[in-house]
PDB file of C-alpha atoms and ligand atoms in Angstrom:
ATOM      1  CA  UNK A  26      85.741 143.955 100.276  1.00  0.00           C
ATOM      2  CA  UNK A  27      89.235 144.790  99.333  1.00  0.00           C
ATOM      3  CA  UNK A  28      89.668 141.809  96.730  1.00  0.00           C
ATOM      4  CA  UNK A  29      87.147 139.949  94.930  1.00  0.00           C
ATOM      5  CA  UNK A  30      87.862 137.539  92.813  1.00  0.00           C
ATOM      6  CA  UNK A  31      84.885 135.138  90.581  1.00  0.00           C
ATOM      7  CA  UNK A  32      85.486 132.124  88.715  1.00  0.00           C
ATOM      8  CA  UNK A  33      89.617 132.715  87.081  1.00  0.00           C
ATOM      9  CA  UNK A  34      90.246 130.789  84.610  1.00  0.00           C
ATOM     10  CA  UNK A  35      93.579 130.784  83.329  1.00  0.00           C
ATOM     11  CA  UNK A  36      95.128 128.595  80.102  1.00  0.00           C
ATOM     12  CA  UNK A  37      98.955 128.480  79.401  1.00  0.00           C
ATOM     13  CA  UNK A  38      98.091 127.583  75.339  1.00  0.00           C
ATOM     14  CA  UNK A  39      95.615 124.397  75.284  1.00  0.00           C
ATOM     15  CA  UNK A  40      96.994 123.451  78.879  1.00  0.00           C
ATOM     16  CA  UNK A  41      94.218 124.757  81.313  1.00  0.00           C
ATOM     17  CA  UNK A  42      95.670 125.836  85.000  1.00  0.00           C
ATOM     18  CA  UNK A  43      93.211 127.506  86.555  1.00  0.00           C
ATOM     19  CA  UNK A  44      89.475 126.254  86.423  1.00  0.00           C
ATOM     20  CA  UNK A  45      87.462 128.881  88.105  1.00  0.00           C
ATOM     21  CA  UNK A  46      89.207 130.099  91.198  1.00  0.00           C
ATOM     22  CA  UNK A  47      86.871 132.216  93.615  1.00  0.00           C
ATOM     23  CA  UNK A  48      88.472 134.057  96.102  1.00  0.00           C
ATOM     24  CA  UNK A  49      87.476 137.497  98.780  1.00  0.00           C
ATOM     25  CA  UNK A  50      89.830 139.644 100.346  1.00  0.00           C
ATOM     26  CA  UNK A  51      88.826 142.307 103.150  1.00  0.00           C
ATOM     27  CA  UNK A  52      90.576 145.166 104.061  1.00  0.00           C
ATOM     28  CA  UNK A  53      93.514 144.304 106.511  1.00  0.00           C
ATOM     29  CA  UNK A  54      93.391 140.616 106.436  1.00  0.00           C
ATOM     30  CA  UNK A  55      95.850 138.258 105.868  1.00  0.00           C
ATOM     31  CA  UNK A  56      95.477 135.195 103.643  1.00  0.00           C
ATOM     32  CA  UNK A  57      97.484 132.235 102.683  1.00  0.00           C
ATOM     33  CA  UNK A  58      97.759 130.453  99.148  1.00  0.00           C
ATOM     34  CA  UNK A  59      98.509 127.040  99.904  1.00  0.00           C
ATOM     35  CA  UNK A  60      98.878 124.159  97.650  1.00  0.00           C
ATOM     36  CA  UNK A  61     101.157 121.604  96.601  1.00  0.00           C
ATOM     37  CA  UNK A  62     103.910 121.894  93.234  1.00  0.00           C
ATOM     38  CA  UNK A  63     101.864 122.815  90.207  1.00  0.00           C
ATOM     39  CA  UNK A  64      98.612 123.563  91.928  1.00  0.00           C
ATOM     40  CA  UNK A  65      98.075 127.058  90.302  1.00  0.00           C
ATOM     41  CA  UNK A  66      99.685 129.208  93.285  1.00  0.00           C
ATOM     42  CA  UNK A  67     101.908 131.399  91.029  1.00  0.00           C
ATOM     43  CA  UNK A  68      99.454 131.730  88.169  1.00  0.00           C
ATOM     44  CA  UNK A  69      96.817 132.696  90.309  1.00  0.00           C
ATOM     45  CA  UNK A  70      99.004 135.518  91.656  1.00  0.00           C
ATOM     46  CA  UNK A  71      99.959 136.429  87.849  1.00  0.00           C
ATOM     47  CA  UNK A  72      96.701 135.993  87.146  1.00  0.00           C
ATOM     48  CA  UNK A  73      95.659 138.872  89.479  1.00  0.00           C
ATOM     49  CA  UNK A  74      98.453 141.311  88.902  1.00  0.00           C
ATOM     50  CA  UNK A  75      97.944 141.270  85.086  1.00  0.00           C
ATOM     51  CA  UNK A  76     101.136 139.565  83.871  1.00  0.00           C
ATOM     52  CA  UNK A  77      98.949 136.949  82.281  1.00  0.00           C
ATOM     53  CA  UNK A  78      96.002 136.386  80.041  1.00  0.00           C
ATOM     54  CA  UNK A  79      93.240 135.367  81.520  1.00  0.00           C
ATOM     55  CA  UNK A  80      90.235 132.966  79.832  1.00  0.00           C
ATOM     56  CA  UNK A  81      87.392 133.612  82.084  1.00  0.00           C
ATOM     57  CA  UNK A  82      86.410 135.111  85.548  1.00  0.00           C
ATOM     58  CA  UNK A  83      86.556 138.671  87.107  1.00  0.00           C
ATOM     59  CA  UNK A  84      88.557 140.687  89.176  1.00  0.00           C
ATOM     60  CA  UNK A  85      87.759 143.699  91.667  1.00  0.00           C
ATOM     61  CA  UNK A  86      89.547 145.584  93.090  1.00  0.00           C
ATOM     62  CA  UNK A  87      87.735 147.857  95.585  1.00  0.00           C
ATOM     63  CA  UNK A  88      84.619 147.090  93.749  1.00  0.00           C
ATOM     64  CA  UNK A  89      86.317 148.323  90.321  1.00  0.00           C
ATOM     65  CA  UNK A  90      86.407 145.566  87.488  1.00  0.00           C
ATOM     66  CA  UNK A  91      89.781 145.255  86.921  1.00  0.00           C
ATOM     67  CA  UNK A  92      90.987 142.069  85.189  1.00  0.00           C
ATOM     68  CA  UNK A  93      92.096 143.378  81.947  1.00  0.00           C
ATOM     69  CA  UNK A  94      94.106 146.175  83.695  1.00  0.00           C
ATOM     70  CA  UNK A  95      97.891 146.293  82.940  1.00  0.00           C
ATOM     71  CA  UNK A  96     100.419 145.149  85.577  1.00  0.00           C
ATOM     72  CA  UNK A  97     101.577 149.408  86.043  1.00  0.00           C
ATOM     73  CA  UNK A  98      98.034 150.117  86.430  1.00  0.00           C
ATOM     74  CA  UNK A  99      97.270 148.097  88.968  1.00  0.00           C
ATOM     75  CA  UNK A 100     100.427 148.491  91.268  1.00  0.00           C
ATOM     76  CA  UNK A 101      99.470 152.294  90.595  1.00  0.00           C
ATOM     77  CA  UNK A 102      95.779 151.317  92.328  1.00  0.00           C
ATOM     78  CA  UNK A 103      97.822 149.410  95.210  1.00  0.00           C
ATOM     79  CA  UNK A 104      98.163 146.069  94.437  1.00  0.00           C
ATOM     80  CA  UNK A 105     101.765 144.906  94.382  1.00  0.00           C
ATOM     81  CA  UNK A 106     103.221 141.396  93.881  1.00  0.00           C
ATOM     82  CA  UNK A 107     106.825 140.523  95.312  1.00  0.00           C
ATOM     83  CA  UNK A 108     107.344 138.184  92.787  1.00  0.00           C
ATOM     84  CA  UNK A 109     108.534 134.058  93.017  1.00  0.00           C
ATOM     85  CA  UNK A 110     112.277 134.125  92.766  1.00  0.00           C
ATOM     86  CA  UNK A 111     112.591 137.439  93.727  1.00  0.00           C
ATOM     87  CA  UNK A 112     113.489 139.193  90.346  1.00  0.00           C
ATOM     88  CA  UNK A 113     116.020 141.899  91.453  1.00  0.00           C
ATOM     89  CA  UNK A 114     117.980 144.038  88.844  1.00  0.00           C
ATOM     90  CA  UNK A 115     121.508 142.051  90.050  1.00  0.00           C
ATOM     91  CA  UNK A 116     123.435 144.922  88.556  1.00  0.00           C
ATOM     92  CA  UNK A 117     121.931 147.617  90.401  1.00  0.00           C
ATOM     93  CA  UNK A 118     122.297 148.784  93.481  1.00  0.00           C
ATOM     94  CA  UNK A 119     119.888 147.755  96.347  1.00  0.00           C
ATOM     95  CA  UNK A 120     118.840 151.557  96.624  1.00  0.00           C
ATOM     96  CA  UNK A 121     118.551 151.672  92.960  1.00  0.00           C
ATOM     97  CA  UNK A 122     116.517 148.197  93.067  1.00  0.00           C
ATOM     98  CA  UNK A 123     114.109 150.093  96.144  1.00  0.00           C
ATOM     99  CA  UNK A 124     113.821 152.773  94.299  1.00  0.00           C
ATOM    100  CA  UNK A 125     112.260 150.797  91.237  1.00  0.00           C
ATOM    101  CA  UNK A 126     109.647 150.035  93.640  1.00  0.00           C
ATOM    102  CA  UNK A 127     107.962 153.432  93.266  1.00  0.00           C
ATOM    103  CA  UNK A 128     105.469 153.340  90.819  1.00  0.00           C
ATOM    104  CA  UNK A 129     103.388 156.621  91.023  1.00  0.00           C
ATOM    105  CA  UNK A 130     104.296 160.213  91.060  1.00  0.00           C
ATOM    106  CA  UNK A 131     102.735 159.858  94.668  1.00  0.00           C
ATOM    107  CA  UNK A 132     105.264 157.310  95.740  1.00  0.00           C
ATOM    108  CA  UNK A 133     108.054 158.841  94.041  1.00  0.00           C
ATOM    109  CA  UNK A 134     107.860 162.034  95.816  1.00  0.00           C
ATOM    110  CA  UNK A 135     107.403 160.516  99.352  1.00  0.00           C
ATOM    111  CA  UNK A 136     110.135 157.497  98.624  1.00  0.00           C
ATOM    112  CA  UNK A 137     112.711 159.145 100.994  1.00  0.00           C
ATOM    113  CA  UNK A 138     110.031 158.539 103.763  1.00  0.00           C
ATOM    114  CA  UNK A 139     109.196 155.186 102.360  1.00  0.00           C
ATOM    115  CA  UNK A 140     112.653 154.386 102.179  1.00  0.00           C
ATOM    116  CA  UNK A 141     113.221 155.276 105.902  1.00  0.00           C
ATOM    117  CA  UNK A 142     110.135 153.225 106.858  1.00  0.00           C
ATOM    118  CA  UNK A 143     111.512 150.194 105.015  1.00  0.00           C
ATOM    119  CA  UNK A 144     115.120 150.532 106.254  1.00  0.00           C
ATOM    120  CA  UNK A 145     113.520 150.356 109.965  1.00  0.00           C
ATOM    121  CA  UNK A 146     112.304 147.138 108.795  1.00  0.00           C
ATOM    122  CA  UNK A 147     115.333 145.461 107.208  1.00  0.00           C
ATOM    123  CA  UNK A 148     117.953 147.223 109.411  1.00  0.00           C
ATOM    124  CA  UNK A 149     120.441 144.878 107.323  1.00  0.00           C
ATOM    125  CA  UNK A 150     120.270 146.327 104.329  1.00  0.00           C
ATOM    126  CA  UNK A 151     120.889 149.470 105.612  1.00  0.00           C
ATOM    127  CA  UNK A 152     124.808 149.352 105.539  1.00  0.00           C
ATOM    128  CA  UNK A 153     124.335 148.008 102.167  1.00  0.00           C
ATOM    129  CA  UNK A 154     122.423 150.505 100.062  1.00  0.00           C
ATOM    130  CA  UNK A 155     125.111 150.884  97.885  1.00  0.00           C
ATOM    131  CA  UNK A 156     125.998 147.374  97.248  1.00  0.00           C
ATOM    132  CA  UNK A 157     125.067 145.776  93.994  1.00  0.00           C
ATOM    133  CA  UNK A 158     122.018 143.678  94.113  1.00  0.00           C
ATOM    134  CA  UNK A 159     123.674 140.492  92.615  1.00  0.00           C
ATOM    135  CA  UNK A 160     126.431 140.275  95.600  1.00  0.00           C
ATOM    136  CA  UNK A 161     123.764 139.897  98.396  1.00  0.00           C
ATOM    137  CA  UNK A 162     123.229 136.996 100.095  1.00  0.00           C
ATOM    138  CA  UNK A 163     119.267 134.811  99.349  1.00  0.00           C
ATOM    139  CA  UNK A 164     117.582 136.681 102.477  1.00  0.00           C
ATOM    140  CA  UNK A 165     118.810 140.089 102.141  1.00  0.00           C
ATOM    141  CA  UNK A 166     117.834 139.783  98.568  1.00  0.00           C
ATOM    142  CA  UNK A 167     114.655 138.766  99.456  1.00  0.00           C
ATOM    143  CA  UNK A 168     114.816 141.268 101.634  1.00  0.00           C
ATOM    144  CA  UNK A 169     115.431 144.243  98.836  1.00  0.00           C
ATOM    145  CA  UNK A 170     112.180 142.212  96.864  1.00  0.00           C
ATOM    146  CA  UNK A 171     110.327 142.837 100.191  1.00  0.00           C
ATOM    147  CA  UNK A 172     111.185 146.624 100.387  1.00  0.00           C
ATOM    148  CA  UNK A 173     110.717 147.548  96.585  1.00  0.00           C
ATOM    149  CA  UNK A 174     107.272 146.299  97.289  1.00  0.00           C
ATOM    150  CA  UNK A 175     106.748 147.862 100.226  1.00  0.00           C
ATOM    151  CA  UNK A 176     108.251 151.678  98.464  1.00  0.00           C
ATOM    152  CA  UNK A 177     104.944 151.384  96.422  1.00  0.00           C
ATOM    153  CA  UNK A 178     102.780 152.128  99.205  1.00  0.00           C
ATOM    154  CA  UNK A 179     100.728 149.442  98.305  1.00  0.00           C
ATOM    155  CA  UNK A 180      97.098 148.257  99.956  1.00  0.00           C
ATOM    156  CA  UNK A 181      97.831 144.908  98.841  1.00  0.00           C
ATOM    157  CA  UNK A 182     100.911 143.072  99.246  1.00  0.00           C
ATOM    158  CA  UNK A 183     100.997 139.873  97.240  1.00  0.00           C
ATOM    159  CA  UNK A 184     104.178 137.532  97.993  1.00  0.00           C
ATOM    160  CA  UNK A 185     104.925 134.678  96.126  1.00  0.00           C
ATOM    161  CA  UNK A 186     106.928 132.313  98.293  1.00  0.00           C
ATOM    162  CA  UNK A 187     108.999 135.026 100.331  1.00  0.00           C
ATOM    163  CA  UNK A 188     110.941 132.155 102.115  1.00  0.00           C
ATOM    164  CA  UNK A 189     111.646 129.986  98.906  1.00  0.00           C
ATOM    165  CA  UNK A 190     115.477 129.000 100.041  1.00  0.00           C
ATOM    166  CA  UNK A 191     116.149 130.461 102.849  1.00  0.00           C
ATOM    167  CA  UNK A 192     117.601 129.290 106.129  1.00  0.00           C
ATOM    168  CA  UNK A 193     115.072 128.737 109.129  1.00  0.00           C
ATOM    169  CA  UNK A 194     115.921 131.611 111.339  1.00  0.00           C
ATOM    170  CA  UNK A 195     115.480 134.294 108.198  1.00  0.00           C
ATOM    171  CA  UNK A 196     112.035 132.223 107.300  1.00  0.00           C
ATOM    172  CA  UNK A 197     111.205 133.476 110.872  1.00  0.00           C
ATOM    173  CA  UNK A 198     112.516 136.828 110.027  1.00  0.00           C
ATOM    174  CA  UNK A 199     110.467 137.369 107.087  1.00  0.00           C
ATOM    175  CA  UNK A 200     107.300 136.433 108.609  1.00  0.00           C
ATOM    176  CA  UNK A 201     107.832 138.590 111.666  1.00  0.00           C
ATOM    177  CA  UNK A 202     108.371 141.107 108.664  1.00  0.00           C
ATOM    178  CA  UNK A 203     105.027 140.258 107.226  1.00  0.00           C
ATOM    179  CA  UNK A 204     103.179 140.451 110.610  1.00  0.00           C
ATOM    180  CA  UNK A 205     104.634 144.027 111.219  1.00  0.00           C
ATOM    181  CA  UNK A 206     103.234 145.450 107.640  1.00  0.00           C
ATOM    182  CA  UNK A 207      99.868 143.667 108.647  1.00  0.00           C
ATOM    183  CA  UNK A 208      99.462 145.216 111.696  1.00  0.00           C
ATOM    184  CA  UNK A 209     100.170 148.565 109.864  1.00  0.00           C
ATOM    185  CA  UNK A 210      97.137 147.783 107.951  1.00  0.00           C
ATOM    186  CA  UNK A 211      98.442 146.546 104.791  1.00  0.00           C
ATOM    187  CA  UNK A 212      96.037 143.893 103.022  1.00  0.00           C
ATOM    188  CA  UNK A 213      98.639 140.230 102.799  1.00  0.00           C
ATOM    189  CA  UNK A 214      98.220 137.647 100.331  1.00  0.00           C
ATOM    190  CA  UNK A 215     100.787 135.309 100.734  1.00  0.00           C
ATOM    191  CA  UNK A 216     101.723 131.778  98.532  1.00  0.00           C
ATOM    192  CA  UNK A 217     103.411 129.634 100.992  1.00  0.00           C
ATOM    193  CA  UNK A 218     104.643 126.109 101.656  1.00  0.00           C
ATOM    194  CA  UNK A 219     106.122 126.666 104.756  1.00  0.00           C
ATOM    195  CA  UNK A 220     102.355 126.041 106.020  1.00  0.00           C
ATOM    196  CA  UNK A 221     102.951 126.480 109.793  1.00  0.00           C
ATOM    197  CA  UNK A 222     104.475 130.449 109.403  1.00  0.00           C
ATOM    198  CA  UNK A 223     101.355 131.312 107.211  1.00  0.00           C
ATOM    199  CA  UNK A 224      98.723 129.659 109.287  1.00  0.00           C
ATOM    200  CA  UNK A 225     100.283 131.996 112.196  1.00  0.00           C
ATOM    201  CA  UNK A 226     100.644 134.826 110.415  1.00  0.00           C
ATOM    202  CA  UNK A 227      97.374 134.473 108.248  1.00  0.00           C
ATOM    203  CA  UNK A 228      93.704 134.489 109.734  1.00  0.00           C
ATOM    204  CA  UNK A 229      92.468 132.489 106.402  1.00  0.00           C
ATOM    205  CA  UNK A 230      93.846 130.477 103.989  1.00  0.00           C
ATOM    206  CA  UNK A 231      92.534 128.950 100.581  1.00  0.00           C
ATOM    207  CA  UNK A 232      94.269 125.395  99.502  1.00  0.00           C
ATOM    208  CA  UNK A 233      94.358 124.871  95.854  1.00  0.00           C
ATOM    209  CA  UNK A 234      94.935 121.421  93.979  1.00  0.00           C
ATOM    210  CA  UNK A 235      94.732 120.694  90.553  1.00  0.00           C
ATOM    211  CA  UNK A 236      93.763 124.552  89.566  1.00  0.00           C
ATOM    212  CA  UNK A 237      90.848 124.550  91.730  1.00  0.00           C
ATOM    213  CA  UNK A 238      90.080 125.966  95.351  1.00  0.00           C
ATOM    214  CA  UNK A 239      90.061 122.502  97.112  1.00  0.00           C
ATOM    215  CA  UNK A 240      89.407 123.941 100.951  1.00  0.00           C
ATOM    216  CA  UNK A 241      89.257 127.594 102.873  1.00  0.00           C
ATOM    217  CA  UNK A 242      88.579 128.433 106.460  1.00  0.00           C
ATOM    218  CA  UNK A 243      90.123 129.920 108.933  1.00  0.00           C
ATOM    219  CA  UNK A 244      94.083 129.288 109.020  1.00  0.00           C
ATOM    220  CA  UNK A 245      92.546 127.642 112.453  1.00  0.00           C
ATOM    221  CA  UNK A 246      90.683 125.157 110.892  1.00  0.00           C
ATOM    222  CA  UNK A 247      93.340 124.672 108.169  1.00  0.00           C
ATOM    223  CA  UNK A 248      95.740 123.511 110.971  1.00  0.00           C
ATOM    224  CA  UNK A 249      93.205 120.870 112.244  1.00  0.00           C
ATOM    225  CA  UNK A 250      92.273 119.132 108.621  1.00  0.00           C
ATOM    226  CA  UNK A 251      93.582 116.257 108.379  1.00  0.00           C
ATOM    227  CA  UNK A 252      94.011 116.424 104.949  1.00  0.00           C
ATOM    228  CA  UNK A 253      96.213 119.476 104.803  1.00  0.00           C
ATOM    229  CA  UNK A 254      98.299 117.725 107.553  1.00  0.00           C
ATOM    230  CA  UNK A 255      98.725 114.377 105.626  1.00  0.00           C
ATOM    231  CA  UNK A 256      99.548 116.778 102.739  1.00  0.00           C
ATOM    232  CA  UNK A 257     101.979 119.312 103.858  1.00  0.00           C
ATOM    233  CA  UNK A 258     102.882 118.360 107.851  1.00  0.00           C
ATOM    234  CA  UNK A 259     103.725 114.774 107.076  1.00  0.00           C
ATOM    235  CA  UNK A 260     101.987 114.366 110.518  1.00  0.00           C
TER     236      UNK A 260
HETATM  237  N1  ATP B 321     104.426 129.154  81.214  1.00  0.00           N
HETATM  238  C1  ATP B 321     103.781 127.984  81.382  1.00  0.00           C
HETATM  239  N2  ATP B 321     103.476 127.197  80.334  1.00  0.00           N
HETATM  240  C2  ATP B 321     102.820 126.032  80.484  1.00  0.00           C
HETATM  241  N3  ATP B 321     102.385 125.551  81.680  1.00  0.00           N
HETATM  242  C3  ATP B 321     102.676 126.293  82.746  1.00  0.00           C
HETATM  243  C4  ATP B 321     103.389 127.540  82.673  1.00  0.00           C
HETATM  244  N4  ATP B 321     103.511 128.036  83.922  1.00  0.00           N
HETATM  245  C5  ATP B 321     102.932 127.149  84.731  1.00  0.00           C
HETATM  246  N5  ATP B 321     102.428 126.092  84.043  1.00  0.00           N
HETATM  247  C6  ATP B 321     101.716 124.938  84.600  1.00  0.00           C
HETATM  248  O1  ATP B 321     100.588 125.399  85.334  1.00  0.00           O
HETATM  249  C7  ATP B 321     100.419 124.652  86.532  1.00  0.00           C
HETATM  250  C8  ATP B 321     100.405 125.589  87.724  1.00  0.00           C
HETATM  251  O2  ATP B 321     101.690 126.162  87.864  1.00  0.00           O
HETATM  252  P1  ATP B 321     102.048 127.218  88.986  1.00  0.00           P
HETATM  253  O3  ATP B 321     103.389 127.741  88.697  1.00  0.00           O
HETATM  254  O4  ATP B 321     100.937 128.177  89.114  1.00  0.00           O
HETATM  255  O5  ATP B 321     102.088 126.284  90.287  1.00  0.00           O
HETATM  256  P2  ATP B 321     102.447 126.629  91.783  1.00  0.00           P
HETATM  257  O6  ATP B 321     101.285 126.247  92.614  1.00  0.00           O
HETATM  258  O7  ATP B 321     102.942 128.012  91.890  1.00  0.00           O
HETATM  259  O8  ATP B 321     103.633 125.582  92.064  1.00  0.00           O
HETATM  260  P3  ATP B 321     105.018 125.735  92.877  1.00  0.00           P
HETATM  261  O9  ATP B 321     104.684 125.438  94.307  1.00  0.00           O
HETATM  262  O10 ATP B 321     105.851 124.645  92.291  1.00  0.00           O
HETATM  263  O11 ATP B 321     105.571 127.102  92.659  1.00  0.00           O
HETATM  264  C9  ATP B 321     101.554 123.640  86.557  1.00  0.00           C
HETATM  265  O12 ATP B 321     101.049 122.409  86.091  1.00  0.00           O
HETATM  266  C10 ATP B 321     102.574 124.211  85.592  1.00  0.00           C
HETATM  267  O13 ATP B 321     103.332 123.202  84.972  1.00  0.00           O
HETATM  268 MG1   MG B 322     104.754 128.862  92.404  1.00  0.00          MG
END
């Protein structure tokens, strides 16, 4: 078990978003966050990488407690969130934004090889290394959030809503993305609402409402419920 995560329990002062989320992660799967506005998506992610306070519930990471770890200590053990809204450095360069991306001694002396690796990727960006971070366009910026992820070598990749405003044919780009660094073996937790790209890049998927885990199964069974339809397919 790559993830495990027991009863999280999150409060934003006496407002109470989380109430005892349970989730389990294995090595080289791919998992889905679904949910609806204000279900607890984001602040379970937070939750997990340490950039909140949490009121209850455990965290391990490779069988290591680790819910009171620091965000830099826990993208040093591997897990690394590509935050919502992307959160580039606008007046730095995309190289310069990559480069923030390496978090260890490891990954800073292997980020020319990183950096190679993502550039294969995101071929785009390529021609604009140099360019400031603020000038590029919603998908190559999402693009640069991607790839500074990526540059930390990480063993799990947590994206909150990598398609948030993008055009259809780059949505399709970024999940063909996310299916190449899964099949390199990198561990995927991804928050979603485009619910047909995760169920086909995802094997499971957890739904939450209301703070709570409402349904999980496979991303199979996910695309049969009726429920989640009604909900997010407006079939
Ligand atoms: N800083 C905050 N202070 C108070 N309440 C907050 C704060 N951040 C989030 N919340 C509340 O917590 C709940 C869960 O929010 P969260 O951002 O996790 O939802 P989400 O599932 O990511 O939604 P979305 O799809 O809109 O991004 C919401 O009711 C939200 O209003
Ligand atoms: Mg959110």
């Amino acid at each position: 078990m790559l993830l495990r995560v027991r009863d999280l329990q999150v409060h934003y002062g006496p407002f109470q978003a989380l109430f005892g989320v349970s989730l389990e992660i294995d090595e080289g799967e791919a998992v889905c966050l679904l949910g609806g506005n204000g279900a607890g998506k984001t602040t379970t992610l937070r939750a997990l990488m340490g950039a909140l306070p949490i009121s209850g519930g455990t965290v391990e990471l490779l069988g290591q407690r680790v819910e009171h770890r620091a965000s830099h200590e826990l993208a040093a053990m591997g897990m690394i969130h590509v935050p919502e809204g992307r959160e580039l450095f606008p007046s730095l360069t995309v190289l310069e934004n990559l480069e923030l991306g390496c978090v260890t001694p490891g990954t800073r002396r292997r980020s020319a090889e990183t950096l190679a690796v993502v550039l294969d990727l995101f071929p785009a960006l390529r021609g604009r290394r140099r360019q400031l971070a603020g000038t590029l366009s919603g998908g190559e910026q999402q693009m640069v959030a991607i790839g500074r992820g990526l540059m930390g070598r990480p063993k799990l990749l947590m994206l909150d809503e990598p398609s948030l405003g993008l055009a259809p044919v780059l949505v399709d780009a970024v999940f063909a993305t996310l299916e190449r660094i899964k099949a390199e073996g990198t561990t995927i937790v991804v928050v979603e609402q485009h619910i047909h790209h995760a169920l086909r890049v995802c094997g499971r998927g957890y739904v939450l409402e209301g703070g709570r885990i409402a349904q999980e199964g496979s991303t199979a069974d996910l695309g049969r419920s009726d429920r989640l339809r009604a909900a997010y397919l407006g079939m």
